[in-house]
CSV table of C-alpha atoms and ligand atoms in Angstrom, one decimal:
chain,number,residue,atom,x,y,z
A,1,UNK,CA,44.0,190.0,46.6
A,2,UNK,CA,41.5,188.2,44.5
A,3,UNK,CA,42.6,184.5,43.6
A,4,UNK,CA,40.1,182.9,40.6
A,5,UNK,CA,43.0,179.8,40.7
A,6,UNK,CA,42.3,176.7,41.8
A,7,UNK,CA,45.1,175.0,44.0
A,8,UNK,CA,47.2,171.9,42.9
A,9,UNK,CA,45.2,170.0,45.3
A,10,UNK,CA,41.6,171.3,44.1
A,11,UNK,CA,42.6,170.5,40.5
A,12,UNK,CA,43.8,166.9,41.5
A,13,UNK,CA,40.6,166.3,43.2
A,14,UNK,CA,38.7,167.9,40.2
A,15,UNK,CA,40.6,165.3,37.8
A,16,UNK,CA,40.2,162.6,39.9
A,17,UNK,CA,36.4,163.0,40.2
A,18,UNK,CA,35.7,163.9,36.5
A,19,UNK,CA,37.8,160.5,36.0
A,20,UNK,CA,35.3,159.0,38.0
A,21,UNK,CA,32.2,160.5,36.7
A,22,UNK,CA,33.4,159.6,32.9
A,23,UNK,CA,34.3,156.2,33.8
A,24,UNK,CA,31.9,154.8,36.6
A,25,UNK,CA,28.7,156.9,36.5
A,26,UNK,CA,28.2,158.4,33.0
A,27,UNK,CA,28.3,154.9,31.4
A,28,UNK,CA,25.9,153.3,33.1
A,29,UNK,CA,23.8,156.9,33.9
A,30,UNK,CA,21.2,155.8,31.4
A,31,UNK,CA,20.8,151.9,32.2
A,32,UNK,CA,19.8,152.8,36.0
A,33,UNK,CA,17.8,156.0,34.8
A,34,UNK,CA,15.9,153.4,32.5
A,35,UNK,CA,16.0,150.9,35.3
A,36,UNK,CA,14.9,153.2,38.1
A,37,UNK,CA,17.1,151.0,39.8
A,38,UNK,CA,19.6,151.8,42.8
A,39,UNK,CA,23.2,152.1,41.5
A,40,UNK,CA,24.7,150.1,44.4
A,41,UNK,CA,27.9,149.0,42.3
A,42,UNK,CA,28.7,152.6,41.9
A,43,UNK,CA,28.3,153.7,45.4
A,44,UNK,CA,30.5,150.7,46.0
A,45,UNK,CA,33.1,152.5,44.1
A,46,UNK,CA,32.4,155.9,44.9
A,47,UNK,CA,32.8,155.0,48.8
A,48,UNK,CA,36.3,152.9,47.7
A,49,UNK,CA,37.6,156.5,46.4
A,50,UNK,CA,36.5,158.5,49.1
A,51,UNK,CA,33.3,160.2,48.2
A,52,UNK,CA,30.6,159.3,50.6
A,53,UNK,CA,32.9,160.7,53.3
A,54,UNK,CA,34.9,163.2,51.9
A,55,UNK,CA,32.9,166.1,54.0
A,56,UNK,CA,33.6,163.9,57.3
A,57,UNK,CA,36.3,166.2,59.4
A,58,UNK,CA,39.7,164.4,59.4
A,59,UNK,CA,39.8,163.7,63.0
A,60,UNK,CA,36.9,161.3,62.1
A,61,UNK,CA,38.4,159.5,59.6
A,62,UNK,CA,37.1,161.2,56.5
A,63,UNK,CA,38.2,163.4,54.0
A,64,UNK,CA,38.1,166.8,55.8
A,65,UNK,CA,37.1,168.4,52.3
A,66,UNK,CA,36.2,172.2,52.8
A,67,UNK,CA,32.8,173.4,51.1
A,68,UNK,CA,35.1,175.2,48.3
A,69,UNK,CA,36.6,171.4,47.6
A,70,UNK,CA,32.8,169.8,48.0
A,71,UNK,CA,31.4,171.9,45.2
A,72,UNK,CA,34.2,171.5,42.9
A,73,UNK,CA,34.0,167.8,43.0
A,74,UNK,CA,29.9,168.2,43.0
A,75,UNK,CA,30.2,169.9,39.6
A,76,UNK,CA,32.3,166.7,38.2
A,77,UNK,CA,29.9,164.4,39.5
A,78,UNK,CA,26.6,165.9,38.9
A,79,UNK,CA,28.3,166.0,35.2
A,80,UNK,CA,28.5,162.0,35.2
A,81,UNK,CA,25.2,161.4,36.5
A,82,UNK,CA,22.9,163.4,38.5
A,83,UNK,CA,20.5,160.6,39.9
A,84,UNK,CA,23.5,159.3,41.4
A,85,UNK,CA,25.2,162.6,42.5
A,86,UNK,CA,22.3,163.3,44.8
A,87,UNK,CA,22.7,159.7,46.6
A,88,UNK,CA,25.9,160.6,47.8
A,89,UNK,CA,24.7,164.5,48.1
A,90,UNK,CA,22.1,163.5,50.5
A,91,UNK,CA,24.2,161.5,52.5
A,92,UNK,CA,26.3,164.7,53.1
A,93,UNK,CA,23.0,166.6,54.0
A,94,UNK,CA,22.5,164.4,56.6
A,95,UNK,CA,25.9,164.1,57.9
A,96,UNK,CA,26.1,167.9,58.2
A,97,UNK,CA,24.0,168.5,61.0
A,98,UNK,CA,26.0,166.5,63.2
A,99,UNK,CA,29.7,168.3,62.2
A,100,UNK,CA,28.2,171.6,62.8
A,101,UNK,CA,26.3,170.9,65.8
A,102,UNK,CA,27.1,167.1,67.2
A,103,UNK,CA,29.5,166.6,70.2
A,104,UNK,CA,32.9,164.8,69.6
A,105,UNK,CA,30.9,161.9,71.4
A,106,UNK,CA,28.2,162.0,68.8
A,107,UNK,CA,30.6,162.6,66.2
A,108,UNK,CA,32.7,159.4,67.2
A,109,UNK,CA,29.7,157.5,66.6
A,110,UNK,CA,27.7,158.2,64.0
A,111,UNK,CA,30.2,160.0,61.4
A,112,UNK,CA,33.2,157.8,62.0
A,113,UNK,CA,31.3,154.0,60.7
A,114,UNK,CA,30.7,156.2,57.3
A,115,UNK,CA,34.3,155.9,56.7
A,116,UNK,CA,34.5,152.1,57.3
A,117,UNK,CA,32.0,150.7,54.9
A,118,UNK,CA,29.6,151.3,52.0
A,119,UNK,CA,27.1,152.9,53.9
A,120,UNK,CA,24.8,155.9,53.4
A,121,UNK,CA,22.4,158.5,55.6
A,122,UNK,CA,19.1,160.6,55.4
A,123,UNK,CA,17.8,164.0,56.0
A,124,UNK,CA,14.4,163.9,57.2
A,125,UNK,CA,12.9,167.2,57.2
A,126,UNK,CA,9.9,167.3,55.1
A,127,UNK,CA,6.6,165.9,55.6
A,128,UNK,CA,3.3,165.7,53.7
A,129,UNK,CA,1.5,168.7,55.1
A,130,UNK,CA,5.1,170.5,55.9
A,131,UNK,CA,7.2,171.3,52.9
A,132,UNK,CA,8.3,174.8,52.0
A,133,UNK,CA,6.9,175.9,55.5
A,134,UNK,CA,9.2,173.0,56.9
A,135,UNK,CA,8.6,174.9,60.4
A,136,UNK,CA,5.0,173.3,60.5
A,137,UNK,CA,6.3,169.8,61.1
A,138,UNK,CA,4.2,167.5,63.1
A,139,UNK,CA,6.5,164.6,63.3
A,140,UNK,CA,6.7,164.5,67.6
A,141,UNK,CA,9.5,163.4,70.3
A,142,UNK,CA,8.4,163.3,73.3
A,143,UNK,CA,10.4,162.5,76.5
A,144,UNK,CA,10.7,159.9,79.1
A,145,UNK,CA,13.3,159.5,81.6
A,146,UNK,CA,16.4,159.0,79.4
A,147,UNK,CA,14.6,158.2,76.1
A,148,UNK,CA,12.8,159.8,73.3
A,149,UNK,CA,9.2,158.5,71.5
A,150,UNK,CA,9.2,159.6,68.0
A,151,UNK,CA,5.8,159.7,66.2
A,152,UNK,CA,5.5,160.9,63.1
A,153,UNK,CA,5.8,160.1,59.2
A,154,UNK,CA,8.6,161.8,56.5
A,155,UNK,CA,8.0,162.4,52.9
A,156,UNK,CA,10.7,162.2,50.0
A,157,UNK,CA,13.5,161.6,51.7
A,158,UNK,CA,16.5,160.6,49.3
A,159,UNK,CA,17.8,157.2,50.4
A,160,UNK,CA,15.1,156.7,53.1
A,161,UNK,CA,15.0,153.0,51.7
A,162,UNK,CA,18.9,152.6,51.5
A,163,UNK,CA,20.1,154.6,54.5
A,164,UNK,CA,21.5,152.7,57.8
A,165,UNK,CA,21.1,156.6,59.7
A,166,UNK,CA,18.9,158.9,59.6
A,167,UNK,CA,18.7,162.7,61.3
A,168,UNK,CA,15.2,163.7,62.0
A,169,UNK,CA,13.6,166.7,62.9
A,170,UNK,CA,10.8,166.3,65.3
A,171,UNK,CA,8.8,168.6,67.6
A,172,UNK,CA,9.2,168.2,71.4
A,173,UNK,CA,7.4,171.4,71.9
A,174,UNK,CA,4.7,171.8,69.7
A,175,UNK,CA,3.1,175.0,71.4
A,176,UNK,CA,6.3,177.0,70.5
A,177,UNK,CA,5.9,175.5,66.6
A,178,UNK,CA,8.8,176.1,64.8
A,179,UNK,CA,10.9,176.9,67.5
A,180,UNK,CA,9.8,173.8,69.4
A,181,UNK,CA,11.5,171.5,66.7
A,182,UNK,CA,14.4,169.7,68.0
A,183,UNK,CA,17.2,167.3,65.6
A,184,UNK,CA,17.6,163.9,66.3
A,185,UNK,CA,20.1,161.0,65.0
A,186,UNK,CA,18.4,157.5,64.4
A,187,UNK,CA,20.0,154.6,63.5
A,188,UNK,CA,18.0,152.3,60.9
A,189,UNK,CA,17.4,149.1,63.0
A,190,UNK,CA,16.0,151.4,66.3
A,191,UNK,CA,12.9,149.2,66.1
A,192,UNK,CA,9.4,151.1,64.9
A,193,UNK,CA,11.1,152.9,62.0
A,194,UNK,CA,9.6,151.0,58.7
A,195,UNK,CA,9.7,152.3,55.0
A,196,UNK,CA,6.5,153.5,52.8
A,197,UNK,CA,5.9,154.7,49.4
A,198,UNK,CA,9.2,154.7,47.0
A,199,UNK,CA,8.5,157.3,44.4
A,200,UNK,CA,8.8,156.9,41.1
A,201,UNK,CA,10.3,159.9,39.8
A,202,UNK,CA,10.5,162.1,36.9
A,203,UNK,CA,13.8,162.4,36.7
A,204,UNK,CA,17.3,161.3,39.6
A,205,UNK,CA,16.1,157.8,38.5
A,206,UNK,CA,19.3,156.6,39.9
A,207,UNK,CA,18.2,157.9,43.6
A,208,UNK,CA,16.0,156.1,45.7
A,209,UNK,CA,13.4,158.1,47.3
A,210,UNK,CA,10.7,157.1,50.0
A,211,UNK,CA,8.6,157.8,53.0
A,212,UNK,CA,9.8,156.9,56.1
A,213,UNK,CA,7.6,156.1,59.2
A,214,UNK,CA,8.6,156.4,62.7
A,215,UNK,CA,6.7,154.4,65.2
A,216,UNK,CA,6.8,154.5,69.0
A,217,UNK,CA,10.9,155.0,68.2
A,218,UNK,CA,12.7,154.7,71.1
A,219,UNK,CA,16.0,156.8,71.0
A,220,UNK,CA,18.4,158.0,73.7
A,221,UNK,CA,18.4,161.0,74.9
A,222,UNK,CA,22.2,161.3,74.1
A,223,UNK,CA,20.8,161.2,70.5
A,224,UNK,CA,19.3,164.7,70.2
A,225,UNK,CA,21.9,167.8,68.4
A,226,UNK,CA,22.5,170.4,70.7
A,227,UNK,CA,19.6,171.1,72.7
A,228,UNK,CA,16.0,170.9,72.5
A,229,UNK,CA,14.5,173.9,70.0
A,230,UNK,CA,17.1,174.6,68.3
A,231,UNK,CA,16.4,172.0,65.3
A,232,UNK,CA,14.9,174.4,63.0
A,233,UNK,CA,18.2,176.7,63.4
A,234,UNK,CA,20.0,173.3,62.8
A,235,UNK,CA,18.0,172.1,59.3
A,236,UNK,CA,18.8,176.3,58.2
A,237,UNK,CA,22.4,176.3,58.8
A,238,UNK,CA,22.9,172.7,57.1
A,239,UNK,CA,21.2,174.0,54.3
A,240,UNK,CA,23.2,177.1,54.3
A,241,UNK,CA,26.2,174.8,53.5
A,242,UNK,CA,24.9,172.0,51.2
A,243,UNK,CA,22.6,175.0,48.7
A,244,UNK,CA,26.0,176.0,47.0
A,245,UNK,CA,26.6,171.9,46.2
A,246,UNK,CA,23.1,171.7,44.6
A,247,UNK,CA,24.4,174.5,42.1
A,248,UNK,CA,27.4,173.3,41.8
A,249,UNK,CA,25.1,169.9,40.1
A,250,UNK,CA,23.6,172.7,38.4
A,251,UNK,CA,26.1,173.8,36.9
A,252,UNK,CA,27.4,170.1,36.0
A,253,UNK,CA,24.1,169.0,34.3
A,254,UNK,CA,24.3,172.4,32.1
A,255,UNK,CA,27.9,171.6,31.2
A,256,UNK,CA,26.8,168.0,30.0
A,257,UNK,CA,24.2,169.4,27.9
A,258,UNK,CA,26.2,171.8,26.2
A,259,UNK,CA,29.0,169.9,25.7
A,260,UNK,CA,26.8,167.3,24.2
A,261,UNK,CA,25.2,170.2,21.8
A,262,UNK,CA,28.1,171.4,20.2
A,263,UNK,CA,29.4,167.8,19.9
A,264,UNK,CA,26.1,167.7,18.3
A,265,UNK,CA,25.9,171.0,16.2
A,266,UNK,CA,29.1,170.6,14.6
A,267,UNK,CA,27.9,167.5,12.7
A,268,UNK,CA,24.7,167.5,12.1
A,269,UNK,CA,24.1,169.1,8.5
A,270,UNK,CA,20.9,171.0,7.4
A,271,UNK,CA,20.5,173.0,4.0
A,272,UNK,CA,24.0,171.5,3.3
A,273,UNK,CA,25.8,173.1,6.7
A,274,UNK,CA,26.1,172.2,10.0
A,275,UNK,CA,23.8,173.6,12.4
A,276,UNK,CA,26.8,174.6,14.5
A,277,UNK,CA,26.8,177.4,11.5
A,278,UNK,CA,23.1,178.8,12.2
A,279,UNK,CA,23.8,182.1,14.4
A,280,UNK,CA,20.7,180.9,16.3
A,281,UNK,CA,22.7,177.8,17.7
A,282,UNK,CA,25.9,179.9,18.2
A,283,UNK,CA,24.1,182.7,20.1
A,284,UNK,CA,22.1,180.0,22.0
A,285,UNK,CA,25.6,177.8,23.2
A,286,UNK,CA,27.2,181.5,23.7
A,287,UNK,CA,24.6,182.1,26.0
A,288,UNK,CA,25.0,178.9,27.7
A,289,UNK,CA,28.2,179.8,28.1
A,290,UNK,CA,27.9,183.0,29.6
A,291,UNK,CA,25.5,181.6,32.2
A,292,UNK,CA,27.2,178.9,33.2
A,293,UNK,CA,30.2,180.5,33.9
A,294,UNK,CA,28.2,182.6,36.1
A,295,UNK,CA,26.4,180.4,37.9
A,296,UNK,CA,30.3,178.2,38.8
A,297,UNK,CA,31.5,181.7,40.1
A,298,UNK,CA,28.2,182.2,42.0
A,299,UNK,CA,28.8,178.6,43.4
A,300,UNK,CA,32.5,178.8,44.0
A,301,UNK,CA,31.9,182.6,46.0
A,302,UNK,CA,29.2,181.4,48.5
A,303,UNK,CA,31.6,178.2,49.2
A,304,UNK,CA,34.6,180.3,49.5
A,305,UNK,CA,32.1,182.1,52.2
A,306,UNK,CA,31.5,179.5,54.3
A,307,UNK,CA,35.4,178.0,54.2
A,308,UNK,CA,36.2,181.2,56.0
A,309,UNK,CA,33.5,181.3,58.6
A,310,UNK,CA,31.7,184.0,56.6
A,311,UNK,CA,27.6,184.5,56.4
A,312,UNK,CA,26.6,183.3,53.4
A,313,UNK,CA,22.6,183.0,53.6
A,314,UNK,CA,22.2,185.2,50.7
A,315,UNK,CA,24.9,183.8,48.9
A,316,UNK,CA,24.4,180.4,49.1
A,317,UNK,CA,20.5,180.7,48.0
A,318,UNK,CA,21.5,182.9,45.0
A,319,UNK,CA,24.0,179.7,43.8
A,320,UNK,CA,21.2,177.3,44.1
A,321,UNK,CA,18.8,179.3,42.7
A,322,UNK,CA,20.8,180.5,39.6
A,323,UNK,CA,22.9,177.6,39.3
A,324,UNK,CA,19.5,175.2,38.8
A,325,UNK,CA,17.9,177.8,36.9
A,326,UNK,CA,21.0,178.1,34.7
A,327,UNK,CA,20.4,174.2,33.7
A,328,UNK,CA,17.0,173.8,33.2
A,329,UNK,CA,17.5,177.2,30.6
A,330,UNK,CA,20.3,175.1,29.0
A,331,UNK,CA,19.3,171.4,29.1
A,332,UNK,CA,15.6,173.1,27.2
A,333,UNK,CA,17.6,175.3,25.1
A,334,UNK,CA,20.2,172.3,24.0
A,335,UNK,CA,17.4,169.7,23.6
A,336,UNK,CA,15.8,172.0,21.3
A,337,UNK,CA,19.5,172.6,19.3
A,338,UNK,CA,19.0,168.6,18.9
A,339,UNK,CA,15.7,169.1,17.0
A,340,UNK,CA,13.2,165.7,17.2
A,341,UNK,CA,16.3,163.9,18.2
A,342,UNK,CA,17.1,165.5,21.6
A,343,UNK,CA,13.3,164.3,22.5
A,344,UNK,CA,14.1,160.4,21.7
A,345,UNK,CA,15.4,158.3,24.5
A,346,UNK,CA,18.4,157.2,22.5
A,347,UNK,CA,20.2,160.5,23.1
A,348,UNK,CA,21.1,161.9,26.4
A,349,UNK,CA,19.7,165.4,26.3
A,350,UNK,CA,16.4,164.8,27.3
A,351,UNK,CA,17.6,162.7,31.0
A,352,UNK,CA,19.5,166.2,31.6
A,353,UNK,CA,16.2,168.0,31.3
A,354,UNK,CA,14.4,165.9,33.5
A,355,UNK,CA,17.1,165.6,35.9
A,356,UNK,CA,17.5,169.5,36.0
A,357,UNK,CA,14.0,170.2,36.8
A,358,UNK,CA,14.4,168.1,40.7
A,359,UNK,CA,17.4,170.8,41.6
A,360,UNK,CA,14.5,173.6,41.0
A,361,UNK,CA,13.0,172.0,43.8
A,362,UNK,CA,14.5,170.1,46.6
A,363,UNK,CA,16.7,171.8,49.1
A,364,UNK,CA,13.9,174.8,48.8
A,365,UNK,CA,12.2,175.5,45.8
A,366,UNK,CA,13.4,178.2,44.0
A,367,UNK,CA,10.7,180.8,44.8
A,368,UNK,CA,11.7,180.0,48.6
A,369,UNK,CA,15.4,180.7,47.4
A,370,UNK,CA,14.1,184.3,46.1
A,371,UNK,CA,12.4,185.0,49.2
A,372,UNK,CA,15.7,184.6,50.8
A,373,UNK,CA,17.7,187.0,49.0
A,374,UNK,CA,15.1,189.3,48.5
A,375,UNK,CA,14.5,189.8,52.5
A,376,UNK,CA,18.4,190.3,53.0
A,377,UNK,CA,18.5,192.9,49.5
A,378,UNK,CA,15.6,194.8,50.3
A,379,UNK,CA,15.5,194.4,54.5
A,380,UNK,CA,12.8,195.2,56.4
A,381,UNK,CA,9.6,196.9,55.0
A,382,UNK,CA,7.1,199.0,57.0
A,383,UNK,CA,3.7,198.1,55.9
A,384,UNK,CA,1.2,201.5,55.4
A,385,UNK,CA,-1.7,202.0,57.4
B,1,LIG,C1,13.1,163.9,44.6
B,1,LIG,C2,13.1,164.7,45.8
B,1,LIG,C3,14.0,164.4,46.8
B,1,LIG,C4,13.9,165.1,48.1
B,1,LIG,N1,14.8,164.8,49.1
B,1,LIG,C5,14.5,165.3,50.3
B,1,LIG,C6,15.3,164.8,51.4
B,1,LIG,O1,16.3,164.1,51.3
B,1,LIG,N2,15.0,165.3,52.7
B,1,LIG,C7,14.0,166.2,52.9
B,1,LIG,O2,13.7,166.5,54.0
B,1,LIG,N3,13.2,166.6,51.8
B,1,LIG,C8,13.5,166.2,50.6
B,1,LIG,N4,12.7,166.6,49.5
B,1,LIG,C9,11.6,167.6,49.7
B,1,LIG,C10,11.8,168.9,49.1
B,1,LIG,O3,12.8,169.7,49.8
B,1,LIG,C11,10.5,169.6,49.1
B,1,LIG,O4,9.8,169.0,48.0
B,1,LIG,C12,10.5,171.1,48.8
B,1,LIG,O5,11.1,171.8,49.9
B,1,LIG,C13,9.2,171.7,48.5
B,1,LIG,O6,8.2,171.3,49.3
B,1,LIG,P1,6.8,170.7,48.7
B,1,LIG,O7,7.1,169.7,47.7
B,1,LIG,O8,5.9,170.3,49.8
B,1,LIG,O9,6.2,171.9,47.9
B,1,LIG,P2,5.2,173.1,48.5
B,1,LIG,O10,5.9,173.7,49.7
B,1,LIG,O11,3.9,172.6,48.7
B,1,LIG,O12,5.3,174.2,47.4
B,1,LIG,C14,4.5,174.1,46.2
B,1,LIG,C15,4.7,175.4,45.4
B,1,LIG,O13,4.4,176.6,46.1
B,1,LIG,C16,5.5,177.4,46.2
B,1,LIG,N5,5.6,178.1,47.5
B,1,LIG,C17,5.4,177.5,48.7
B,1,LIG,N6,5.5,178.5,49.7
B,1,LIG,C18,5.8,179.7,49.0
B,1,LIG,C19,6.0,181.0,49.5
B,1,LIG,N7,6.0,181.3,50.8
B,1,LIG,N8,6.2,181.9,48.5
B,1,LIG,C20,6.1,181.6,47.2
B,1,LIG,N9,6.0,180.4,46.7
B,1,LIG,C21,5.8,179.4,47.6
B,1,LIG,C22,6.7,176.5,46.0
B,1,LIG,O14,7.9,177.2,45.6
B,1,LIG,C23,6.2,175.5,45.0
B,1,LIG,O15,6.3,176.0,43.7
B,1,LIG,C24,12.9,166.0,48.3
B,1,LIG,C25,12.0,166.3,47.2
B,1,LIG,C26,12.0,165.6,46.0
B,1,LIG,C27,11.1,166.0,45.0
């Protein structure tokens, strides 16, 4: 039987983060946007209720949320603020890797200090020459005796400057290229790891986001996920999970927008009506509508997937794809129902706009996303002779 419903639980843990969102982030959203300043007060609080570690399994202290629970709450969040959303996001992204694939040990030890203090992690998977074709990395671990060397430099990488761990993907094979890459955890104050370039970003203002240089890094063995090669497999099955999330913020941003629109249309009066009259702004917010609805049932399916061991490759780049499509159609299409007004600063259309355009393009671009479904809709292809 189909079940659209959410359970008591899921709606107390949707209320209690769109409390949150409306009273922590979305008030201060546009100071630290403005600022480009890290919102450490609010990751204060978001840790205090449970966030940071709500994806940490139970038996490591955390929340034990399942992925349907993760993107519910991601919605709320991303609603408040998205610059912020993805600081504790990314956190998640790197904490993923080591549920699926660390052992209890590993789990013990890296997960469980998450859950005691303020803290947050990184994903380091992208490089400068190595983005979409992430399997190109050149960052290098090499062994010796009972310790890894890790050489190698990481670009963009969402609290590289704030994090205190870090999972890195690095090549101990290099002849075997992508499957040569191997996943490693690294704590901040391993000595050779220093920080470069923090970017100054278009939009997620609110997230701190930087290079990170490894250096002669000297790491125990006992540190690597799973075994060697299998780091590539690793970075594609986290990302499996954590895709459906980014719509999920998709579908948050879009729901701020046109929220704020018809707030917007029913008040402001042209040729003696309000806009909200003009069957070009109803058509637009019922298309909004429509496509956001969509895009949540997209999101909720591919995390419903996952919760019950499910494949979901498909699935879950479809809900990223459509859910950040969705609002970057939606914050345009409401900043343009704003008229000269949605372009000023003083209003909060146009930080939804730039803030939808990042989900377009981290976690895969978009066109990447495509490529997935479209090899799993259409299969294999025999080229002519
Ligand atoms: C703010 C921000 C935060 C990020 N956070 C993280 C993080 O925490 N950790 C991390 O590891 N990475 C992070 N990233 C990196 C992000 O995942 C990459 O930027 C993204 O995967 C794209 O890589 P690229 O920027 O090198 O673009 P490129 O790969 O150079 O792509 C350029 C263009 O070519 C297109 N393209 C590339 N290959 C193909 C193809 N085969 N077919 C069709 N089109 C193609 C792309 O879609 C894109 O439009 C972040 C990026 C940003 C901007």
């Amino acid at each position: 039987m189909i079940d659209f419903g959410l359970s008591e639980e899921q709606r107390a843990l949707q209320e209690m983060a769109h409390e949150f969102a409306a009273k922590e982030m979305r008030p201060n959203a546009a100071r630290y946007d403005k600022g480009h300043e890290f919102p450490a007060d609010v990751m204060q609080k978001a840790f205090e209720v449970g966030f940071i570690s709500c994806q940490i399994p139970k038996e490591y202290d955390g929340g034990g949320l399942s992925d349907l629970d993760t993107v519910i709450i991601s919605e709320e969040l991303a609603w408040g603020c998205a610059g912020m959303y993805t600081t504790i996001m990314a956190s998640s992204l790197a904490f993923t890797p080591i549920i699926l694939f660390g052992s209890d040990e590993q789990k013990k030890k890296f997960l469980t200090p998450f859950t005691r203090k303020m803290s947050l992690a990184a994903f380091c998977l992208t490089e400068r020459e190595a983005g979409s074709d992430a399997g190109s990395l050149k960052t290098k671990a090499v062994k010796s005796g009972s310790e890894y060397l890790i050489n190698g430099s990481k670009c963009f990488i969402t609290n590289g400057g704030v994090a205190s761990l870090y999972v890195v993907f690095a090549n101990t094979d290099p002849e075997k290229g992508a499957r040569g890459i191997s996943a490693f955890v690294v704590p901040r104050e391993t000595p050779g790891i220093s920080i470069g370039k923090e970017e100054d970003k278009l939009g997620h203002r609110a997230s701190n986001t930087t290079e990170v240089i490894f250096e002669d890094v000297k790491i125990p063995a006992q540190n690597l996920l799973g075994k060697e090669g299998v780091g590539f497999l690793i970075a594609m099955r986290t990302l499996d999970h954590t895709r459906a999330p980014v719509g999920a913020a998709g579908v948050g941003v879009a729901r701020a927008a046109m929220e704020y629109a018809i707030e917007y249309a029913k008040t402001r009066v042209q040729f003696g009506k309000p806009i909200a009259l003009f069957q070009n702004t109803c058509f637009k917010i019922s298309q909004m509508a429509m496509e956001i609805n969509a895009a949540r049932h997209l999101v909720w399916h591919s995390a419903w997937l996952i919760d019950q061991g499910k494949p979901c490759g498909k699935e879950s780049a479809m809900a990223k794809c459509f859910g950040s499509d969705v609002a970057m159609k939606t914050t345009v299409d409401c900043l343009q129902i704003f008229g000269g007004y949605g372009y000023m600063k003083d209003y909060p259309i146009e930080k939804l706009m730039r803030d939808a355009k990042l989900l377009q393009i981290y976690e895969g671009t978009n066109e990447i996303q495509r490529l997935v479904i479209s090899r799993e809709v259409i299969g294999p292809i025999k080229e002519s002779k």
